[in-house]
Coordinates of C-alpha atoms in Angstrom, one line a residue:
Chain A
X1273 CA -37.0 -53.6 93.5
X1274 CA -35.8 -56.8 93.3
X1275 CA -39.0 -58.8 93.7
X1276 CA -40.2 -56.0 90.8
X1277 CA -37.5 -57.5 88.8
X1278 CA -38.0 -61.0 90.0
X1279 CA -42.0 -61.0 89.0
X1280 CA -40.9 -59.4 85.2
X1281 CA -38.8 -62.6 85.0
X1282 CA -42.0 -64.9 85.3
X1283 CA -44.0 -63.2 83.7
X1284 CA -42.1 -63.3 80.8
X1285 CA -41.6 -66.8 81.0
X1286 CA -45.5 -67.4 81.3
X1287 CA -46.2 -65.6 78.5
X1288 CA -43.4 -67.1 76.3
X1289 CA -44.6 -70.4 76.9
X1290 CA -48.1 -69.1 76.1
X1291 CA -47.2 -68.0 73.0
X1292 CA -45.2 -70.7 71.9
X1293 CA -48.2 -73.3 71.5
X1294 CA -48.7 -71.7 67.8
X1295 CA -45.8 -71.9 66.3
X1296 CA -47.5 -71.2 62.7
X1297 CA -48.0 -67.7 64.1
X1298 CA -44.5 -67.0 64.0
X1299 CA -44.3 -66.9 60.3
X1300 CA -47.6 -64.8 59.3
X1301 CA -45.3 -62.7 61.8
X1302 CA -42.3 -62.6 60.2
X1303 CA -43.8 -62.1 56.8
X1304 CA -45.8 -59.2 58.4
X1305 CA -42.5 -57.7 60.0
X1306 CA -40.2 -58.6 56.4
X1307 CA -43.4 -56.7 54.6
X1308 CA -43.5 -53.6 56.7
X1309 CA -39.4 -53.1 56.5
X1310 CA -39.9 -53.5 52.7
X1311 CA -42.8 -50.8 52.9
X1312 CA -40.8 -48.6 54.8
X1313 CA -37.8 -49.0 52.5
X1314 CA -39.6 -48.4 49.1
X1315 CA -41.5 -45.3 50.6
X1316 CA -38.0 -43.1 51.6
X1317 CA -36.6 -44.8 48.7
X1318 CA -39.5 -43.2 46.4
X1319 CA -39.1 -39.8 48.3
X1320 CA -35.1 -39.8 47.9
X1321 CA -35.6 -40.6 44.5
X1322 CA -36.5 -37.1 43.4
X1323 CA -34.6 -35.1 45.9
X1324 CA -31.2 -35.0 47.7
X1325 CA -32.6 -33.9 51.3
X1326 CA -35.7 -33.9 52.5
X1327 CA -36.3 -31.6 55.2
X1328 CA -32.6 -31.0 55.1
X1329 CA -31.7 -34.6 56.1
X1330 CA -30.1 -36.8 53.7
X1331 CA -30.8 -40.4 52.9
X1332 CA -28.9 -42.0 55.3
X1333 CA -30.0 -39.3 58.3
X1334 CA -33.6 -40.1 57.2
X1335 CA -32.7 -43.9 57.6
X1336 CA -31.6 -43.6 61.1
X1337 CA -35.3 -41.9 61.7
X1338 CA -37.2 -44.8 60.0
X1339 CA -35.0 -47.2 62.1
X1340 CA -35.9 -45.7 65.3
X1341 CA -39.8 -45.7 64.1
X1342 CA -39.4 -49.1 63.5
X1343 CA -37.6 -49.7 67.1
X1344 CA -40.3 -47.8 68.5
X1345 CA -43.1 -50.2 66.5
X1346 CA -41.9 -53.2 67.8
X1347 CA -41.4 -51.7 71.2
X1348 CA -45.1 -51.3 71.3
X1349 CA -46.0 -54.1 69.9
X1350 CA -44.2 -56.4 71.8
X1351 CA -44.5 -54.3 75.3
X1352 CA -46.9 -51.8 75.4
X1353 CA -50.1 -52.9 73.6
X1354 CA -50.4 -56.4 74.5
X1355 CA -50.7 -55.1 78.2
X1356 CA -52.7 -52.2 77.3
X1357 CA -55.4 -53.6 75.6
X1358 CA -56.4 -55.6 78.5
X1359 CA -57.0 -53.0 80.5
X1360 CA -60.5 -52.2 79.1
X1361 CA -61.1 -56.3 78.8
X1362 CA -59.9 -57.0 82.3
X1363 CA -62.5 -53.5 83.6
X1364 CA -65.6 -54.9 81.4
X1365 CA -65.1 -58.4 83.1
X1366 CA -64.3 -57.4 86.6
X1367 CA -60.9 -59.1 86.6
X1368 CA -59.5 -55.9 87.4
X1369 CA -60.6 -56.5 90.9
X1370 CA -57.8 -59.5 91.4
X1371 CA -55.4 -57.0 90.2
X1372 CA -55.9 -54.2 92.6
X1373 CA -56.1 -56.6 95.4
X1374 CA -52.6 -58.0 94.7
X1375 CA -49.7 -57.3 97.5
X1376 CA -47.7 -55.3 93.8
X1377 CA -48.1 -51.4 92.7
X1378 CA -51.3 -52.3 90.0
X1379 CA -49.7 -49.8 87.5
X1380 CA -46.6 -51.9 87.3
X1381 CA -48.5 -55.2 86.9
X1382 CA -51.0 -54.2 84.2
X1383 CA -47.9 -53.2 83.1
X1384 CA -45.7 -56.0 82.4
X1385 CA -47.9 -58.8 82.4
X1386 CA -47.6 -59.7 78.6
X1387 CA -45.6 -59.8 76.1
X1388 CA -45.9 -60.3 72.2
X1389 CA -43.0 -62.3 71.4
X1390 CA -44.2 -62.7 68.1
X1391 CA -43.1 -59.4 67.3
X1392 CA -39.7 -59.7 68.9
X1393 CA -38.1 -59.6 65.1
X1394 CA -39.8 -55.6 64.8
X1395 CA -36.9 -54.6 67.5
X1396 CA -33.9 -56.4 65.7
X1397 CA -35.1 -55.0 62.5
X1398 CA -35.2 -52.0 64.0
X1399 CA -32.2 -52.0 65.4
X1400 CA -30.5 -53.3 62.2
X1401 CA -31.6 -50.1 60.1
X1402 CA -30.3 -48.0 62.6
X1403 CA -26.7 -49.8 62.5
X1404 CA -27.0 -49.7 58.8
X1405 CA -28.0 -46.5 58.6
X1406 CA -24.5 -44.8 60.8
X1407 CA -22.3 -47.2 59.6
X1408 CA -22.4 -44.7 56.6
X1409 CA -22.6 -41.2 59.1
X1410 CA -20.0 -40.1 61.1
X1411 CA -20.7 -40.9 64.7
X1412 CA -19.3 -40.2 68.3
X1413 CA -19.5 -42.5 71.3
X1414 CA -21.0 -39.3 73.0
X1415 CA -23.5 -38.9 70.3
X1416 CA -24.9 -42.9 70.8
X1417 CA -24.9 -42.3 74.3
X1418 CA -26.9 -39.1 74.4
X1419 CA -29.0 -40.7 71.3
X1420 CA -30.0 -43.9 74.1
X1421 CA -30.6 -41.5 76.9
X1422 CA -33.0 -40.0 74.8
X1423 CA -34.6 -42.7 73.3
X1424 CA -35.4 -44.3 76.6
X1425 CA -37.2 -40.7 77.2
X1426 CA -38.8 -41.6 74.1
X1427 CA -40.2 -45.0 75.1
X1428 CA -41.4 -43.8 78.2
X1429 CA -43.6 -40.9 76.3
X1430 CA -44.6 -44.1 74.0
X1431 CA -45.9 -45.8 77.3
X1432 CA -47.3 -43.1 79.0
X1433 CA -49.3 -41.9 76.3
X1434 CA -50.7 -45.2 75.7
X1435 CA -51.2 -45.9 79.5
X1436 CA -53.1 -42.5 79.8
X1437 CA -55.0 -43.7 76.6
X1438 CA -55.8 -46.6 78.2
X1439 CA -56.8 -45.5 81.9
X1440 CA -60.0 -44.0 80.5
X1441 CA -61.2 -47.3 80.3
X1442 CA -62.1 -47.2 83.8
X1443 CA -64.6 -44.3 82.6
X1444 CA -65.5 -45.3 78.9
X1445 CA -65.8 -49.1 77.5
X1446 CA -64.1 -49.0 75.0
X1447 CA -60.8 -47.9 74.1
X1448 CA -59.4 -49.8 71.3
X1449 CA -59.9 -46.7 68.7
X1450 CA -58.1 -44.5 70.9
X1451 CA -55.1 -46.5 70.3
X1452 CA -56.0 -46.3 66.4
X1453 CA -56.2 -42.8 66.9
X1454 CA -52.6 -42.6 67.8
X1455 CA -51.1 -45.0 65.6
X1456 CA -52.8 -43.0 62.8
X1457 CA -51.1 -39.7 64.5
X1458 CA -47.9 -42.4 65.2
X1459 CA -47.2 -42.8 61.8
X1460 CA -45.8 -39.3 61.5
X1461 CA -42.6 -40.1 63.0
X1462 CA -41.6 -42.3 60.2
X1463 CA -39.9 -38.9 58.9
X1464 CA -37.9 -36.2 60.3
X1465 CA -40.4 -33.6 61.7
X1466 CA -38.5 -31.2 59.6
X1467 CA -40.0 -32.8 56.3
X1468 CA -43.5 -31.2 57.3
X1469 CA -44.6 -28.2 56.9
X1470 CA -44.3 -25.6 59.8
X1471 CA -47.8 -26.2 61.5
X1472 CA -47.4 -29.5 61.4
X1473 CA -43.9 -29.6 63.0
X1474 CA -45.1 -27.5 65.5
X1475 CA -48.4 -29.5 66.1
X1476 CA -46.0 -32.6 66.5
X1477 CA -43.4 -31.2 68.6
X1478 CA -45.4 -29.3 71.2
X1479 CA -49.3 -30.8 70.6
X1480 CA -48.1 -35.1 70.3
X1481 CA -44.3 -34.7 71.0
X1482 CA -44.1 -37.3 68.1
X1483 CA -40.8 -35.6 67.1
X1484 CA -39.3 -36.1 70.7
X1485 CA -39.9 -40.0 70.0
X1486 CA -38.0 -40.6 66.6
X1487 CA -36.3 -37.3 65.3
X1488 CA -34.9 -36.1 68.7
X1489 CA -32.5 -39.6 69.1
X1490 CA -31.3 -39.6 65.5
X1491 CA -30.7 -35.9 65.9
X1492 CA -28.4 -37.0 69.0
X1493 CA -26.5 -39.5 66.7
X1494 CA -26.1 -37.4 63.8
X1495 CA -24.4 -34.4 66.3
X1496 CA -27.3 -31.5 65.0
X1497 CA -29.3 -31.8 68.4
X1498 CA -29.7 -28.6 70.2
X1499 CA -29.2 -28.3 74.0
X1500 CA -32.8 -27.3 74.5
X1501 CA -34.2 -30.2 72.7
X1502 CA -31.7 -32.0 75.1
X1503 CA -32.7 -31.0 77.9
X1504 CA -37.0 -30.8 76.6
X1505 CA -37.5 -35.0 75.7
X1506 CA -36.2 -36.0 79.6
X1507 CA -38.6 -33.1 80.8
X1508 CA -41.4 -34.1 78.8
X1509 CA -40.4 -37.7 79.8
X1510 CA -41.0 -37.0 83.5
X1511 CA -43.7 -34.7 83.6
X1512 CA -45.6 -36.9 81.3
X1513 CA -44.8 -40.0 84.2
X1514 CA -46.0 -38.0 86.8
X1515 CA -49.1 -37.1 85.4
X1516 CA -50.1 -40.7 84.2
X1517 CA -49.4 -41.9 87.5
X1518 CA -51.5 -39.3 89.1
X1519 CA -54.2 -39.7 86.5
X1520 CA -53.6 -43.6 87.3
X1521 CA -54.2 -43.3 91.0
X1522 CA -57.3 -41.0 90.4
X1523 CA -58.6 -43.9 88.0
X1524 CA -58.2 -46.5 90.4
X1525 CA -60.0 -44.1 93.2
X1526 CA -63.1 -44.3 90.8
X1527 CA -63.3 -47.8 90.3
X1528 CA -66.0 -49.5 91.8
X1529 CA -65.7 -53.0 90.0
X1530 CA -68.0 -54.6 87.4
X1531 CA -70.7 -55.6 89.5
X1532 CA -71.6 -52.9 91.7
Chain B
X50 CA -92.1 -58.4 44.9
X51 CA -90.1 -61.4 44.1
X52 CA -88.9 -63.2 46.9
X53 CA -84.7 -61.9 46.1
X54 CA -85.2 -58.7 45.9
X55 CA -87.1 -58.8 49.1
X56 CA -84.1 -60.8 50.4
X57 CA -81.9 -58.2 49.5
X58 CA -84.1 -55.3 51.0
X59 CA -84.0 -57.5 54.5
X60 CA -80.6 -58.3 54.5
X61 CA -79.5 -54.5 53.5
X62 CA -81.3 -52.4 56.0
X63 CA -80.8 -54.7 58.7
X64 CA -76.9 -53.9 58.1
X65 CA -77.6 -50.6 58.0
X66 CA -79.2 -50.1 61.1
X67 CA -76.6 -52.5 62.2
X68 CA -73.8 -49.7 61.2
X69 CA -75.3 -46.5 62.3
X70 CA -74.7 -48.0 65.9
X71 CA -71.5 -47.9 65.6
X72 CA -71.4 -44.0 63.6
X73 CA -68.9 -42.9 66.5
X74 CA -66.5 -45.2 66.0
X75 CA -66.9 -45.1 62.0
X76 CA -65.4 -41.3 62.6
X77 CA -62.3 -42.4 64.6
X78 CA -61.7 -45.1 62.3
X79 CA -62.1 -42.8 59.3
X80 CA -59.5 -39.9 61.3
X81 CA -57.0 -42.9 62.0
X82 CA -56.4 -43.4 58.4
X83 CA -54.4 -40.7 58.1
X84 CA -51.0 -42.6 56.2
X85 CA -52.0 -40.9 52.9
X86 CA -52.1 -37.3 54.5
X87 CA -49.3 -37.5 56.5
X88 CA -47.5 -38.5 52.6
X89 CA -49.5 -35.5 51.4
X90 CA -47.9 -33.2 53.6
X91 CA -44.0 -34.4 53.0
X92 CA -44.7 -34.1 49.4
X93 CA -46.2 -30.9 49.9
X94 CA -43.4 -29.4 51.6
X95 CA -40.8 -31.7 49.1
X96 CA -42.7 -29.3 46.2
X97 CA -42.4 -26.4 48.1
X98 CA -38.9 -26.5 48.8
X99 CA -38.1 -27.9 45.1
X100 CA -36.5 -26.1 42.5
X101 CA -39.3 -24.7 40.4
X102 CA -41.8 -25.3 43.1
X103 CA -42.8 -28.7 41.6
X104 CA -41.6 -32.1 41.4
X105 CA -42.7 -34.6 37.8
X106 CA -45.0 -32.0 36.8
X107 CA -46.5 -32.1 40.2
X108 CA -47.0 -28.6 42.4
X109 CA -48.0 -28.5 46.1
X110 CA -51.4 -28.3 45.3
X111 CA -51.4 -31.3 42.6
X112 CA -49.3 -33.2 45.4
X113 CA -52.6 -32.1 47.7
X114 CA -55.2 -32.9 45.1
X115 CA -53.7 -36.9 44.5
X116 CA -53.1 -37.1 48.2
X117 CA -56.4 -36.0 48.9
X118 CA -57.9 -38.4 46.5
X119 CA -56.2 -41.3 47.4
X120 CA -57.3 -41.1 50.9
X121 CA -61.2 -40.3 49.5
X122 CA -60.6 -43.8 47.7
X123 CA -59.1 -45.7 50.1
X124 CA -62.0 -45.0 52.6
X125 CA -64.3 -46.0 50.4
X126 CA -62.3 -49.0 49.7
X127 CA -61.9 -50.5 53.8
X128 CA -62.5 -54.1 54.4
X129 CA -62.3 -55.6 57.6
X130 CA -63.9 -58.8 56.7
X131 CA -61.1 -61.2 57.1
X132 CA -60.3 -60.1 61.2
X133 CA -64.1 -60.8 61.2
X134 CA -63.7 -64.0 60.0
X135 CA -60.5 -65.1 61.9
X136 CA -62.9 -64.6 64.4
X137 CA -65.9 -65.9 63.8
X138 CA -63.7 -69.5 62.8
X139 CA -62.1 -69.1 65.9
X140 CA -64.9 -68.5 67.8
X141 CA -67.4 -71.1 66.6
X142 CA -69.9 -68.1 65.8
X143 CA -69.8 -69.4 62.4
X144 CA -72.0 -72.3 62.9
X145 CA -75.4 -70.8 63.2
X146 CA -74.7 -68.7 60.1
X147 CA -73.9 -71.8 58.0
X148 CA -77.7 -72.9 58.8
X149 CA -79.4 -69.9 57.1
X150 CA -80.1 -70.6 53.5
X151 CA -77.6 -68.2 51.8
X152 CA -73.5 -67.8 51.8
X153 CA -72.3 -66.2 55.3
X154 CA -70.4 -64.0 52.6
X155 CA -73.2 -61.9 51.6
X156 CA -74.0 -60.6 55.1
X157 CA -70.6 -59.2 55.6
X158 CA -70.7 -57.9 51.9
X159 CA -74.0 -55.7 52.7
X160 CA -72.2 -54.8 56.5
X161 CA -69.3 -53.2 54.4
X162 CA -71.9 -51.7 51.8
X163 CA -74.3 -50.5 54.8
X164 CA -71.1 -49.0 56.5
X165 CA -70.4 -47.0 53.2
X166 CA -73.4 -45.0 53.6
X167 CA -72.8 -44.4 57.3
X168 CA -69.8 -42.9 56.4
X169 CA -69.6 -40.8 53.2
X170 CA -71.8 -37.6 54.7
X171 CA -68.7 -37.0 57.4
X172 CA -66.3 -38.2 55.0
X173 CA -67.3 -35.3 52.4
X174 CA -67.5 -33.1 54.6
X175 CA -63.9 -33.7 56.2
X176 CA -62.8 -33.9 52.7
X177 CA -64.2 -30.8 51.7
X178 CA -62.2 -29.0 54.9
X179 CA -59.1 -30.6 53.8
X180 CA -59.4 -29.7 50.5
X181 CA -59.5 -25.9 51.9
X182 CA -56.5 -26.3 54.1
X183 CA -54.3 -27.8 51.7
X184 CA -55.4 -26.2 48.7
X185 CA -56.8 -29.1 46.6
X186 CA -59.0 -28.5 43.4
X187 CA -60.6 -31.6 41.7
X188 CA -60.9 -31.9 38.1
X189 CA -64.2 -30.0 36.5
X190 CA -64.6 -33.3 33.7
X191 CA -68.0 -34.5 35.1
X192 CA -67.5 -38.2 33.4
X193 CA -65.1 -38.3 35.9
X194 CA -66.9 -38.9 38.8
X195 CA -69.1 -41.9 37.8
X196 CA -66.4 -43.2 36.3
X197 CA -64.2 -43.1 39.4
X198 CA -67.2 -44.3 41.3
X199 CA -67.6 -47.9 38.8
X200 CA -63.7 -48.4 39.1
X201 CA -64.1 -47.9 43.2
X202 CA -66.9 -50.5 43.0
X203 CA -65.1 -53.3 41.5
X204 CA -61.7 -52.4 43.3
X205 CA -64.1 -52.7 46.3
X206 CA -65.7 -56.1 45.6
X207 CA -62.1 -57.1 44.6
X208 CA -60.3 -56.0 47.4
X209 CA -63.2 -57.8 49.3
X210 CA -63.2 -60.8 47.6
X211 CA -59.4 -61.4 48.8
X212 CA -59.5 -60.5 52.4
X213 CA -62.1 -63.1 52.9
X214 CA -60.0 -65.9 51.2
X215 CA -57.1 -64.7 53.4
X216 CA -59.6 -64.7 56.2
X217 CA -60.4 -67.8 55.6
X218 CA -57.1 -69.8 55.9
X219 CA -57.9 -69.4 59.6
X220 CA -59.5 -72.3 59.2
X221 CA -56.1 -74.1 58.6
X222 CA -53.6 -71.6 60.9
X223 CA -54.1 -69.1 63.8
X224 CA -52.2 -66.7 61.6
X225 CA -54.8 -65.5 59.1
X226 CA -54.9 -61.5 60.3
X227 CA -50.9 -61.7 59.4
X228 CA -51.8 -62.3 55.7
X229 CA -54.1 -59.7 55.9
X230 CA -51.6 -57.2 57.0
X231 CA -49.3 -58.5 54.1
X232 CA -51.7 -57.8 52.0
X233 CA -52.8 -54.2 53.0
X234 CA -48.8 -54.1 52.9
X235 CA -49.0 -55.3 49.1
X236 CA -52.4 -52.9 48.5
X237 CA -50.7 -49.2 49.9
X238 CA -47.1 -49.9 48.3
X239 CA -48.5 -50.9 44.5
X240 CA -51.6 -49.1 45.1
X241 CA -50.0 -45.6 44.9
X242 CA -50.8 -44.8 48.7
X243 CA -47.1 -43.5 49.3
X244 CA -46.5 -41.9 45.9
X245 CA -47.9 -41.6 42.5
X246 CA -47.1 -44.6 40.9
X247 CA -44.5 -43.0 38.4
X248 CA -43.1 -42.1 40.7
X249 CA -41.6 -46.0 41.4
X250 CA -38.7 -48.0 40.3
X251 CA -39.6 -49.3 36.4
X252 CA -39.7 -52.9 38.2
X253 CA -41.9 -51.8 41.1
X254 CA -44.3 -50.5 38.6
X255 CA -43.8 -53.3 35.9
X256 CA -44.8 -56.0 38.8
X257 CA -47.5 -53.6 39.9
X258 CA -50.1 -53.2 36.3
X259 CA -50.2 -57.1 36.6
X260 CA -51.9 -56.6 39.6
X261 CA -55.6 -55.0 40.7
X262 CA -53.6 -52.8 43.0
X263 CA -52.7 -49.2 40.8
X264 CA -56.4 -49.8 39.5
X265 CA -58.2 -49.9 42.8
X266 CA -56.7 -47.0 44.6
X267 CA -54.2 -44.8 42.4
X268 CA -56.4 -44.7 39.1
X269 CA -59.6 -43.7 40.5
X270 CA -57.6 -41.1 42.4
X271 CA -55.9 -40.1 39.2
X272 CA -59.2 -39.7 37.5
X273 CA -60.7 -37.1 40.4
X274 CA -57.2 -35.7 39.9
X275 CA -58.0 -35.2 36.3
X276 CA -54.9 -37.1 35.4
X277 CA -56.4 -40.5 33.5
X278 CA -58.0 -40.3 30.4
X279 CA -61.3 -42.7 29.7
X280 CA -59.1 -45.2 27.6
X281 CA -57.0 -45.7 31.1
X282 CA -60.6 -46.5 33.2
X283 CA -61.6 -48.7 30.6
X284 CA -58.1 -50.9 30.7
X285 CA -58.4 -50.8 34.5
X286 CA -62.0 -51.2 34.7
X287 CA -61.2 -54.9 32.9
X288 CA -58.5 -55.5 34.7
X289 CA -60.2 -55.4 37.8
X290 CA -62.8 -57.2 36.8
X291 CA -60.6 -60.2 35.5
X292 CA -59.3 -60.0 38.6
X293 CA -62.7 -60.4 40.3
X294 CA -63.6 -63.4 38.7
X295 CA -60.4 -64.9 39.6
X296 CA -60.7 -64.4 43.7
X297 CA -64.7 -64.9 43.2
X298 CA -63.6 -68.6 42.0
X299 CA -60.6 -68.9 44.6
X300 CA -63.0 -67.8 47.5
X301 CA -65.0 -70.7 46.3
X302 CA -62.6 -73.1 46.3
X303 CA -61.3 -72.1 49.9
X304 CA -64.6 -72.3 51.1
X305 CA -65.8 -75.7 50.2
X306 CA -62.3 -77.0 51.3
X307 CA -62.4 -75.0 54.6
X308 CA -66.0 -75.9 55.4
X309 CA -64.7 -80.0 55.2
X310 CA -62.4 -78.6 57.6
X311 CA -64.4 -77.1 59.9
X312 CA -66.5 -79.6 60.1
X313 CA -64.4 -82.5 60.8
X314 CA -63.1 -80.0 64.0
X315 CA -66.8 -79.2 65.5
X316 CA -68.6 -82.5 64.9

């Protein structure tokens, strides 16, 4: 455990230091961040506008949904996709063969070899929304505490979708567009799952669980979360674990490198 | 045959056959473009739920109709051509193309024309599914159509005419594809993508008629809608195309300073 810990520590390090050599980056970054909060803002704004609750959530409620899509953005951004998208690279090229042979679990390194510190401002952003957003709502400690139990259920569906997503590289070349695919289906969660009509909510609860991701943690804050909801995101959580890491451990069976 | 046209002929069906290789991927790109549904939905159900059943004069189905149109136009508006070019600067692949006797720029103009064709028989066809499910009806005015079909084409060459000068400051920073998210940022805010733009603050929408934005994507949407009149098209329509000749003489410029650039990196 603690050489798992100790090999996250330089690997961040190398990949800071990477990054670092182009500084100019940094700002198209920030701009890019600064422009999607704005987005974000103008679009609820627009839709609060007209109405008083949408999907029976107020503006504030909504808020503290948009914040954690944001969270959850920048999560990926920063965590998950720079990893993931090497998969298929490091397959095509045969550099997944160094991987595999390395004395450390192969999931966990693909894992947490990069990072996109570019995008680090997504999370405080994020973060700041949601602060903003229940400083105006009344809150319990209980209800944050649940609300971050949850979330982290939340980012590990985020990761192990995109890991399963990414593991069929070791069958298909290419899977870049799968991740489009989800970021269009992603995009969703930048509501409640309430503010869709009833297929749709159903579609995204039980189908994508995109409403386990952003509406089940701000439920938690706001004190409207059912037990069963409760109890369903850590379920999901694990069963979806289990079955990437099987699904993970089949794909590396299969592998037979890029040469033979 | 005089020696352009035949130019042109070349040029376009080798872009075609280039872009009907890639007809899978043109389908997943088309289904991950799916902002302005999921916004047709929440208004939907916002309309549904509203007193009176519709919001500004807008029902469910007028929310579906706009929504529906908005994401017809902004398919047919896509341009990818400056993370093409942050990577062809990047990647030296530039060079040879700057040997052939014509502007790089007209390749990836008939690649994004080719990939039109590729993709309007599935997109039709989705639409016209879509259109079932959500209850959508387009407007019966036939001038309509061409008329929202000259707008697309300048909002197209416009929208293309930017993205390459954005993709071309990778000639100076590493951090081109960043502007270009800006500006997609810029283009589905003022262009209506989220909401009709009446729907805006005044100020959001007094900034927005100075730029091609609301003529690009919400008025040509409006028009299959059959919410514009001709006298709006006609405004927009030279709008647009003041706009055009602006970014056609910015690109310019960019270019001939960028090429110094590049050229004082490779030789």
């Amino acid at each position: 455990m603690i050489r798992y810990l100790r090999l996250i520590r330089i690997f961040t390090g190398a990949t800071i230091s990477a990054q670092l050599e182009y500084r100019a980056n940094f700002l198209g970054a920030v701009l890019g961040s600064l422009g999607q909060v704005g987005v974000a803002l103008l679009t609820i704004g627009v839709l609060f506008a007209q109405t008083e609750t949408v999907g029976g959530w107020t503006f504030r409620e909504a808020l503290l949904v948009t914040g954690f899509f944001m969270l959850t953005e920048g999560f990926i951004s920063v965590f998950v996709q720079p990893n993931m998208s090497r998969i298929a690279e490091a397959i095509r090229t045969g550099s997944m063969d160094f991987t595999l042979l390395k004395p450390v679990d192969a999931q966990f390194n693909v894992s947490t070899r990069y990072l996109n510190v570019l995008r680090f401002p997504d999370l405080l952003i994020g973060l700041g929304l949601i602060g903003y957003a229940a400083s105006a709502l009344t809150v319990t400690l209980a209800g944050v505490l649940t609300a971050a139990v949850l979330y982290l259920s939340a980012l590990s569906i985020v990761y192990c979708i995109w890991l399963a997503l990414s593991t069929t590289a070791f069958w298909f070349v290419k899977t870049q567009n799968m991740a489009e695919l989800f970021n269009g289906i992603f995009g969703a969660g930048r509501f409640p799952v309430s503010a869709f009509p009833l297929p749709v909510r159903f579609l995204l609860t039980f189908i994508v669980p995109i409403a386990l991701i952003t509406t089940v943690p701000a439920q938690a804050m706001t004190g409207r979360l059912t037990p069963l909801l409760a109890l369903a995101s850590p379920l999901v959580a694990l069963a979806l674990f289990a079955a990437t890491r099987w699904f993970w451990l089949r794909a590396v069976a299969s592998y037979t490198s890029a040469s033979s | 045959m005089s020696p352009l046209w035949k130019k042109i002929r070349v040029l376009f069906a080798t872009r075609f056959a280039e872009m009907a290789e890639y007809r899978a991927e043109i389908i997943i790109w088309m289904l991950s473009g799916t902002l302005s549904l999921i916004m047709m939905l929440v208004w939907m159900s916002q309309a549904a739920s509203a007193p009176g059943g519709q919001i500004r004069g807008y029902d469910a189905s007028g929310f579906a109709t706009y929504f529906l149109s908005v994401w017809l136009v902004g398919q047919l508006l896509v341009v990818w051509v400056g993370w093409e070019l942050d990577l062809m600067i990047r990647q030296g692949t530039l060079s040879p193309k700057l040997l052939r006797p014509m502007d790089p720029m007209w390749i990836e103009y008939a690649s994004h024309v080719a990939e039109r064709l590729v993709r309007i028989g599935p997109l039709l066809a989705l639409l016209v599914v879509f259109a079932l499910l959500s209850g959508a009806s387009f407007t019966h005015e036939w001038w309509a159509y061409p008329a929202a079909l000259g707008l697309i084409a300048l909002g197209f060459t416009c929208r293309f005419l930017y993205e390459y000068t954005l993709g071309l400051l990778a000639f100076w920073t590493e951090s081109s594809t960043s502007f270009t998210e800006v500006a997609w940022l810029l283009y589905a805010a003022l262009g209506g993508l989220f909401a009709p733009l009446a729907f805006y603050p005044p100020w959001v929408q007094n900034v927005a008629v100075w730029t091609p934005f609301p003529y690009m994507l919400g008025l040509p949407a409006q028009l299959l809608a059959g919410k514009a009149t001709l006298a709006q098209t006609g405004q927009g329509a030279l709008v647009l195309l003041g706009w055009v000749v602006v970014f056609w003489f910015v690109r310019l410029a960019v270019w001939r300073l960028g090429l110094k650039k590049y050229g004082a990196v490779g030789a």
